GROMACS .gro file of C-alpha atoms in nm:
model
  235
    1ILE     CA    1  -0.007  -0.002   0.010
    2LEU     CA    2   0.130   0.337  -0.096
    3ALA     CA    3  -0.057   0.665   0.031
    4VAL     CA    4   0.042   1.030  -0.026
    5HIS     CA    5  -0.114   1.335   0.120
    6GLY     CA    6  -0.062   1.696   0.048
    7GLY     CA    7   0.006   1.822   0.393
    8ALA     CA    8  -0.187   1.930   0.716
    9GLY     CA    9  -0.277   2.283   0.611
   10ILE     CA   10  -0.649   2.409   0.566
   11ILE     CA   11  -0.751   2.539   0.231
   12LEU     CA   12  -1.091   2.684   0.266
   13ARG     CA   13  -1.328   2.584  -0.008
   14ASP     CA   14  -1.405   2.956  -0.091
   15ASN     CA   15  -1.022   2.987  -0.183
   16LEU     CA   16  -1.013   2.666  -0.390
   17SER     CA   17  -1.119   2.727  -0.741
   18THR     CA   18  -1.204   2.438  -0.966
   19LYS     CA   19  -0.877   2.484  -1.162
   20LEU     CA   20  -0.661   2.496  -0.853
   21GLU     CA   21  -0.842   2.180  -0.710
   22SER     CA   22  -0.759   1.992  -1.034
   23GLN     CA   23  -0.404   2.120  -1.014
   24TYR     CA   24  -0.369   1.971  -0.655
   25ARG     CA   25  -0.534   1.635  -0.742
   26SER     CA   26  -0.314   1.601  -1.061
   27ALA     CA   27  -0.003   1.672  -0.851
   28LEU     CA   28  -0.090   1.404  -0.588
   29ILE     CA   29  -0.162   1.154  -0.860
   30GLU     CA   30   0.168   1.237  -1.016
   31ALA     CA   31   0.349   1.196  -0.662
   32LEU     CA   32   0.155   0.862  -0.609
   33ASN     CA   33   0.255   0.732  -0.966
   34ALA     CA   34   0.628   0.817  -0.895
   35GLY     CA   35   0.650   0.608  -0.585
   36TYR     CA   36   0.430   0.331  -0.732
   37SER     CA   37   0.645   0.306  -1.030
   38VAL     CA   38   0.930   0.221  -0.811
   39LEU     CA   39   0.753  -0.061  -0.655
   40THR     CA   40   0.625  -0.211  -0.987
   41ASP     CA   41   0.957  -0.167  -1.174
   42THR     CA   42   1.146  -0.340  -0.888
   43LYS     CA   43   0.855  -0.611  -0.850
   44ASN     CA   44   0.928  -0.702  -1.230
   45LYS     CA   45   1.302  -0.738  -1.155
   46LYS     CA   46   1.270  -0.892  -0.823
   47ASN     CA   47   1.399  -1.254  -0.799
   48GLU     CA   48   1.305  -1.514  -0.541
   49HIS     CA   49   1.622  -1.464  -0.341
   50CYS     CA   50   1.505  -1.113  -0.246
   51ASP     CA   51   1.510  -1.090   0.134
   52ASP     CA   52   1.305  -0.876   0.372
   53ASN     CA   53   1.554  -0.601   0.399
   54SER     CA   54   1.560  -0.560   0.026
   55SER     CA   55   1.182  -0.511   0.037
   56ALA     CA   56   1.231  -0.257   0.317
   57SER     CA   57   1.491  -0.070   0.096
   58ILE     CA   58   1.248  -0.094  -0.202
   59ALA     CA   59   0.967   0.073   0.021
   60VAL     CA   60   1.204   0.346   0.118
   61ASP     CA   61   1.287   0.410  -0.242
   62ALA     CA   62   0.921   0.443  -0.318
   63ALA     CA   63   0.851   0.674  -0.027
   64GLU     CA   64   1.132   0.899  -0.120
   65ALA     CA   65   1.035   0.919  -0.491
   66ALA     CA   66   0.683   0.998  -0.388
   67VAL     CA   67   0.792   1.288  -0.154
   68ARG     CA   68   1.048   1.422  -0.388
   69SER     CA   69   0.764   1.471  -0.642
   70LEU     CA   70   0.579   1.686  -0.401
   71GLU     CA   71   0.893   1.877  -0.304
   72ASP     CA   72   0.926   1.963  -0.690
   73CYS     CA   73   0.582   2.090  -0.706
   74PRO     CA   74   0.517   2.456  -0.613
   75LEU     CA   75   0.175   2.380  -0.484
   76PHE     CA   76   0.283   2.201  -0.156
   77ASN     CA   77   0.465   2.336   0.139
   78ALA     CA   78   0.756   2.129   0.081
   79GLY     CA   79   1.081   2.200  -0.129
   80LYS     CA   80   0.995   2.454  -0.394
   81GLY     CA   81   0.660   2.533  -0.257
   82SER     CA   82   0.785   2.606   0.100
   83VAL     CA   83   0.638   2.897   0.295
   84PHE     CA   84   0.851   3.194   0.384
   85GLY     CA   85   0.945   3.259   0.752
   86ASN     CA   86   0.850   3.604   0.896
   87ASP     CA   87   1.218   3.714   0.804
   88GLY     CA   88   1.167   3.635   0.451
   89LYS     CA   89   1.375   3.331   0.445
   90ILE     CA   90   1.275   2.964   0.355
   91ARG     CA   91   1.360   2.678   0.597
   92MET     CA   92   1.275   2.325   0.534
   93ASP     CA   93   1.212   2.017   0.735
   94ALA     CA   94   1.200   1.636   0.632
   95SER     CA   95   1.193   1.304   0.813
   96ILE     CA   96   1.187   0.946   0.697
   97MET     CA   97   1.166   0.622   0.890
   98ALA     CA   98   1.199   0.252   0.793
   99CYS     CA   99   1.209  -0.091   0.964
  100TYR     CA  100   1.468  -0.319   0.871
  101LEU     CA  101   1.525  -0.682   1.012
  102ASP     CA  102   1.838  -0.809   1.184
  103LEU     CA  103   1.978  -1.121   1.038
  104PRO     CA  104   1.891  -1.437   1.227
  105THR     CA  105   2.145  -1.487   1.513
  106VAL     CA  106   2.291  -1.819   1.640
  107GLN     CA  107   2.349  -1.876   2.003
  108SER     CA  108   2.540  -2.169   2.146
  109GLU     CA  109   2.385  -2.326   2.441
  110GLU     CA  110   2.583  -2.576   2.663
  111ARG     CA  111   2.434  -2.896   2.758
  112GLY     CA  112   2.567  -3.188   2.968
  113HIS     CA  113   2.545  -3.524   2.796
  114ALA     CA  114   2.689  -3.868   2.881
  115ARG     CA  115   2.804  -4.095   2.577
  116ASN     CA  116   2.714  -4.415   2.753
  117SER     CA  117   2.689  -4.576   3.079
  118THR     CA  118   3.069  -4.695   3.098
  119THR     CA  119   3.230  -4.372   3.011
  120LYS     CA  120   3.272  -4.063   3.219
  121PRO     CA  121   3.014  -3.792   3.137
  122ILE     CA  122   3.118  -3.534   2.917
  123SER     CA  123   3.152  -3.198   3.069
  124PRO     CA  124   2.884  -2.938   2.969
  125HIS     CA  125   3.109  -2.709   2.791
  126GLN     CA  126   3.223  -2.979   2.559
  127ILE     CA  127   2.886  -3.016   2.382
  128THR     CA  128   2.696  -2.724   2.231
  129ARG     CA  129   2.361  -2.714   2.055
  130GLN     CA  130   2.289  -2.451   1.803
  131ARG     CA  131   1.968  -2.252   1.840
  132LYS     CA  132   1.848  -2.016   1.565
  133TYR     CA  133   1.663  -1.698   1.682
  134PRO     CA  134   1.411  -1.530   1.438
  135PRO     CA  135   1.491  -1.194   1.289
  136MET     CA  136   1.404  -0.894   1.496
  137PRO     CA  137   1.266  -0.563   1.368
  138HIS     CA  138   1.524  -0.277   1.365
  139PRO     CA  139   1.350   0.062   1.326
  140ARG     CA  140   1.569   0.334   1.178
  141ALA     CA  141   1.494   0.707   1.124
  142GLY     CA  142   1.657   1.022   0.963
  143SER     CA  143   1.547   1.381   0.971
  144VAL     CA  144   1.664   1.731   0.891
  145ALA     CA  145   1.525   2.072   1.018
  146GLY     CA  146   1.573   2.434   0.937
  147VAL     CA  147   1.775   2.367   0.611
  148ASN     CA  148   1.817   2.621   0.323
  149ASN     CA  149   1.863   2.568  -0.046
  150VAL     CA  150   1.818   2.201  -0.043
  151GLN     CA  151   1.609   2.106  -0.344
  152ASN     CA  152   1.484   1.770  -0.186
  153PRO     CA  153   1.511   1.763   0.198
  154ILE     CA  154   1.365   1.416   0.196
  155SER     CA  155   1.680   1.287   0.036
  156LEU     CA  156   1.898   1.449   0.286
  157ALA     CA  157   1.691   1.298   0.559
  158ARG     CA  158   1.742   0.960   0.419
  159ALA     CA  159   2.122   1.014   0.391
  160VAL     CA  160   2.129   1.107   0.762
  161MET     CA  161   1.941   0.771   0.831
  162GLU     CA  162   2.153   0.553   0.617
  163ARG     CA  163   2.492   0.731   0.583
  164SER     CA  164   2.546   0.881   0.934
  165PRO     CA  165   2.528   0.769   1.289
  166HIS     CA  166   2.266   1.042   1.367
  167VAL     CA  167   1.888   1.062   1.369
  168MET     CA  168   1.855   1.438   1.307
  169LEU     CA  169   2.073   1.712   1.176
  170VAL     CA  170   1.980   2.091   1.183
  171GLY     CA  171   2.051   2.407   0.985
  172LYS     CA  172   2.406   2.459   0.873
  173GLY     CA  173   2.525   2.121   1.015
  174ALA     CA  174   2.289   1.944   0.792
  175GLU     CA  175   2.365   2.139   0.497
  176GLU     CA  176   2.742   2.087   0.529
  177PHE     CA  177   2.656   1.704   0.561
  178GLY     CA  178   2.469   1.732   0.247
  179ARG     CA  179   2.752   1.885   0.057
  180THR     CA  180   2.992   1.591   0.145
  181LEU     CA  181   2.752   1.326   0.001
  182PRO     CA  182   2.813   1.159  -0.326
  183ARG     CA  183   2.587   1.222  -0.632
  184ASP     CA  184   2.404   0.902  -0.585
  185ALA     CA  185   2.248   1.046  -0.246
  186GLY     CA  186   2.032   1.286  -0.474
  187VAL     CA  187   2.099   1.578  -0.261
  188ASP     CA  188   2.124   1.892  -0.477
  189PHE     CA  189   2.138   2.256  -0.379
  190GLN     CA  190   1.958   2.543  -0.555
  191PRO     CA  191   1.977   2.915  -0.523
  192ASP     CA  192   1.708   3.119  -0.332
  193GLU     CA  193   1.525   3.213  -0.660
  194TYR     CA  194   1.435   2.845  -0.715
  195PHE     CA  195   1.218   2.833  -0.413
  196TRP     CA  196   1.048   3.164  -0.459
  197THR     CA  197   0.685   3.151  -0.563
  198GLU     CA  198   0.452   3.438  -0.595
  199ARG     CA  199   0.161   3.258  -0.398
  200ARG     CA  200   0.387   3.205  -0.097
  201TRP     CA  201   0.536   3.549  -0.096
  202ASN     CA  202   0.181   3.713  -0.121
  203GLN     CA  203   0.098   3.498   0.179
  204LEU     CA  204   0.377   3.647   0.385
  205VAL     CA  205   0.301   3.986   0.269
  206ASN     CA  206  -0.055   3.948   0.397
  207VAL     CA  207   0.057   3.813   0.723
  208ARG     CA  208   0.287   4.117   0.778
  209GLU     CA  209   0.012   4.353   0.692
  210GLU     CA  210  -0.210   4.188   0.951
  211GLU     CA  211   0.066   4.197   1.214
  212ALA     CA  212   0.131   4.569   1.131
  213LYS     CA  213  -0.240   4.651   1.184
  214GLN     CA  214  -0.272   4.446   1.502
  215GLN     CA  215   0.038   4.639   1.644
  216GLN     CA  216  -0.103   4.952   1.545
  217ASN     CA  217  -0.434   4.874   1.720
  218ASN     CA  218  -0.246   4.772   2.027
  219SER     CA  219  -0.037   5.088   2.030
  220VAL     CA  220  -0.367   5.315   2.014
  221SER     CA  221  -0.527   5.126   2.283
  222ALA     CA  222  -0.218   5.168   2.517
  223THR     CA  223  -0.178   5.534   2.456
  224GLY     CA  224  -0.549   5.630   2.459
  225ALA     CA  225  -0.689   5.908   2.709
  226PRO     CA  226  -0.649   5.793   3.056
  227LYS     CA  227  -0.970   5.722   3.251
  228LYS     CA  228  -1.066   5.975   3.530
  229MET     CA  229  -0.937   5.855   3.866
  230MET     CA  230  -1.070   5.962   4.201
  231VAL     CA  231  -0.842   5.961   4.507
  232GLN     CA  232  -0.956   6.018   4.864
  233LEU     CA  233  -0.704   6.149   5.102
  234ASP     CA  234  -0.762   6.107   5.493
  235HIS     CA  235  -0.649   6.406   5.705
   0.00000   0.00000   0.00000
């Protein structure tokens, strides 16, 4: 099963035209197809010796592909369509999780045993019996926060999970780590202009205007004419 969603933000129906809704649905289908194509292509090439960890890696490939599609679309608050902070800068977050299986372990157990009634019993440490334990799930995760200019933060988060001992990297540290990665990690950097979208910028302008009005109202309320006060003095 592969599922995608366009984020947790609220778009009021009054602000959603038929054309814009169609664009959102098309972009979601495109992201779904990007991930599903990874699953189907791999399934066609999959041989009978593919283990559970290979399947987990394929699932991560599919999830990454789907999210990269969302990040490349200016409609969603991710990658190219990210919102501006109040200072006019774009900072992005991403996280990814996977559950791999540890290889089965073999543990030796010592047992006492006698060869026959006429010989001295063998010491327990001289005979071992092999017991095979089932594979255990091994969850892994990687994330980045507050990164700038990273075209696909989800790929950087995956690199944190698979190519570092960390679970999260933040800001400049995450960016510096990304610049050390080989090309096959899929972590590319873009200039500020790549992430600028008129829709997101207008949202920031509107927020700033609302904040300015609120501050002005608060200022008028604080500096208004004082109320009359009566003080009684006892002589």
